[in-house]
Tab-separated table of C-alpha atoms in Angstrom:
chain	number	residue	atom	x	y	z
A	284	MET	CA	0.000	0.000	0.000
A	285	THR	CA	1.434	3.364	-0.993
A	286	MET	CA	0.453	6.676	0.478
A	287	GLU	CA	0.160	9.566	-1.848
A	288	ALA	CA	0.220	13.163	-0.743
A	289	LEU	CA	-2.939	15.010	-1.596
A	290	GLU	CA	-2.567	18.329	-3.332
A	291	ALA	CA	-5.120	21.001	-2.767
A	292	THR	CA	-6.607	22.415	-5.912
A	293	SER	CA	-8.668	25.443	-6.565
A	294	ASN	CA	-10.515	25.798	-9.847
A	295	GLY	CA	-8.148	23.421	-11.609
A	296	THR	CA	-4.941	25.129	-10.429
A	297	LYS	CA	-2.569	23.832	-7.794
A	298	VAL	CA	-2.431	25.711	-4.507
A	299	PRO	CA	1.004	25.826	-2.876
A	300	HIS	CA	1.036	23.987	0.418
A	301	THR	CA	2.770	25.849	3.226
A	302	GLU	CA	3.420	24.023	6.439
A	303	ASP	CA	5.420	26.643	8.287
A	304	LYS	CA	3.732	29.981	8.791
A	305	THR	CA	6.732	32.001	9.858
A	306	ASP	CA	5.375	35.275	8.495
A	307	GLU	CA	2.392	35.415	10.857
A	308	LYS	CA	1.868	38.782	12.481
A	309	PRO	CA	1.516	38.776	16.253
A	310	LYS	CA	-1.987	39.505	17.484
A	311	ARG	CA	-2.558	43.003	18.741
A	312	THR	CA	-3.776	43.434	22.256
A	313	ARG	CA	-6.491	46.004	22.768
A	314	ARG	CA	-5.560	48.974	24.820
A	315	TYR	CA	-7.826	49.726	27.757
A	316	LEU	CA	-9.361	53.138	27.297
A	317	PRO	CA	-11.655	54.443	30.007
A	318	SER	CA	-15.022	55.804	28.986
A	319	LEU	CA	-15.932	59.445	29.347
A	320	PRO	CA	-17.635	60.338	32.609
A	321	SER	CA	-21.217	61.461	32.252
A	322	ALA	CA	-23.617	63.358	34.413
A	323	ALA	CA	-26.561	61.373	35.720
A	324	SER	CA	-29.049	64.089	34.814
A	325	ALA	CA	-29.222	67.713	33.737
A	326	ALA	CA	-29.842	68.647	37.374
A	327	ASP	CA	-26.299	67.464	38.157
A	328	MET	CA	-24.846	69.875	35.622
A	329	ASN	CA	-23.865	73.518	36.017
A	330	GLN	CA	-24.857	76.236	33.610
A	331	VAL	CA	-21.817	77.977	32.158
A	332	GLU	CA	-21.207	80.804	29.755
A	333	TYR	CA	-18.053	81.133	27.684
A	334	SER	CA	-16.675	84.406	26.493
A	335	GLY	CA	-14.852	84.530	23.209
A	336	LEU	CA	-13.209	86.788	20.698
A	337	ALA	CA	-13.859	86.980	16.973
A	338	ASP	CA	-11.212	88.285	14.573
A	339	ARG	CA	-12.083	91.542	12.877
A	340	THR	CA	-10.513	90.565	9.581
A	341	ALA	CA	-11.566	87.569	7.535
A	342	ILE	CA	-9.068	84.804	6.782
A	343	GLU	CA	-8.968	82.131	4.117
A	344	TRP	CA	-10.514	78.717	4.866
A	345	ASP	CA	-7.205	77.008	4.034
A	346	SER	CA	-5.354	78.966	6.739
A	347	LEU	CA	-7.605	77.538	9.493
A	348	ARG	CA	-6.218	74.469	11.235
A	349	ASN	CA	-8.383	71.434	11.957
A	350	TYR	CA	-10.558	71.789	15.085
A	351	GLU	CA	-10.324	75.576	15.066
A	352	MET	CA	-13.523	77.515	15.625
A	353	PHE	CA	-14.720	80.119	13.158
A	354	SER	CA	-17.778	82.095	12.139
A	355	LEU	CA	-19.065	83.275	8.805
A	356	SER	CA	-20.045	86.631	10.292
A	357	PRO	CA	-17.721	89.231	11.838
A	358	ASP	CA	-19.669	89.296	15.116
A	359	GLY	CA	-18.816	85.620	15.794
A	360	SER	CA	-22.405	84.418	15.817
A	361	PHE	CA	-23.295	80.852	14.819
A	362	PRO	CA	-19.851	79.352	15.480
A	363	LEU	CA	-18.566	76.422	13.453
A	364	MET	CA	-15.534	74.170	13.767
A	365	LYS	CA	-13.282	73.016	10.945
A	366	VAL	CA	-12.861	69.229	11.241
A	367	SER	CA	-11.056	68.408	7.992
A	368	ARG	CA	-9.836	70.011	4.795
A	369	SER	CA	-13.342	69.954	3.343
A	370	LYS	CA	-15.743	69.713	6.316
A	371	ALA	CA	-17.015	71.911	9.112
A	372	VAL	CA	-19.419	71.229	11.970
A	373	ARG	CA	-22.025	73.737	13.095
A	374	LEU	CA	-21.742	73.755	16.893
A	375	ALA	CA	-25.392	74.616	17.530
A	376	ASP	CA	-26.774	71.377	16.081
A	377	ARG	CA	-23.640	69.349	15.127
A	378	GLN	CA	-24.605	69.439	11.457
A	379	VAL	CA	-21.711	68.588	9.119
A	380	LEU	CA	-21.240	71.035	6.251
A	381	MET	CA	-19.062	70.580	3.183
A	382	ALA	CA	-16.683	73.455	2.494
A	383	GLY	CA	-14.312	73.935	-0.413
A	384	GLY	CA	-12.969	77.376	0.381
A	385	GLY	CA	-13.931	80.920	1.211
A	386	ARG	CA	-13.328	83.489	3.902
A	387	CYS	CA	-14.288	83.247	7.565
A	388	PHE	CA	-13.634	84.869	10.935
A	389	ARG	CA	-11.598	82.954	13.508
A	390	VAL	CA	-13.237	82.592	16.939
A	391	SER	CA	-11.192	82.061	20.100
A	392	LEU	CA	-12.714	81.049	23.421
A	393	SER	CA	-11.315	82.291	26.707
A	394	ASN	CA	-9.405	79.784	28.803
A	395	HIS	CA	-11.870	79.699	31.672
A	396	PRO	CA	-15.659	79.740	31.574
A	397	THR	CA	-17.577	82.243	33.668
A	398	GLN	CA	-19.980	80.276	35.817
A	399	ASN	CA	-23.414	81.566	36.688
A	400	LYS	CA	-23.724	81.324	40.443
A	401	PRO	CA	-27.142	80.490	41.821
A	402	GLN	CA	-28.858	83.406	43.472
A	403	SER	CA	-29.642	82.945	47.145
């Protein structure tokens, strides 16, 4: 009795048989990332107001860096945020807008919010 090695075929062509898989990539381990803390309800949250500054002169869309805030009006109303070379997000409703260019007014927030203190 003779033993013959079986060759795997696929659609009439021979498939090379590899016994040693030395080029296997090691499995990645998932990094533990903690979740963001959340408030249990709106009653647990404080009302805050942020002050900001809007540039007086318009700048080109391409000169804004990603995640910089801007406005289409010189008074800084209806702020938006540039999120990529061709997209912006309206902060009021998180609506994504496509943008290919144009002029806008940079908006800068102050470092610290002014907190409304409850009246007693």
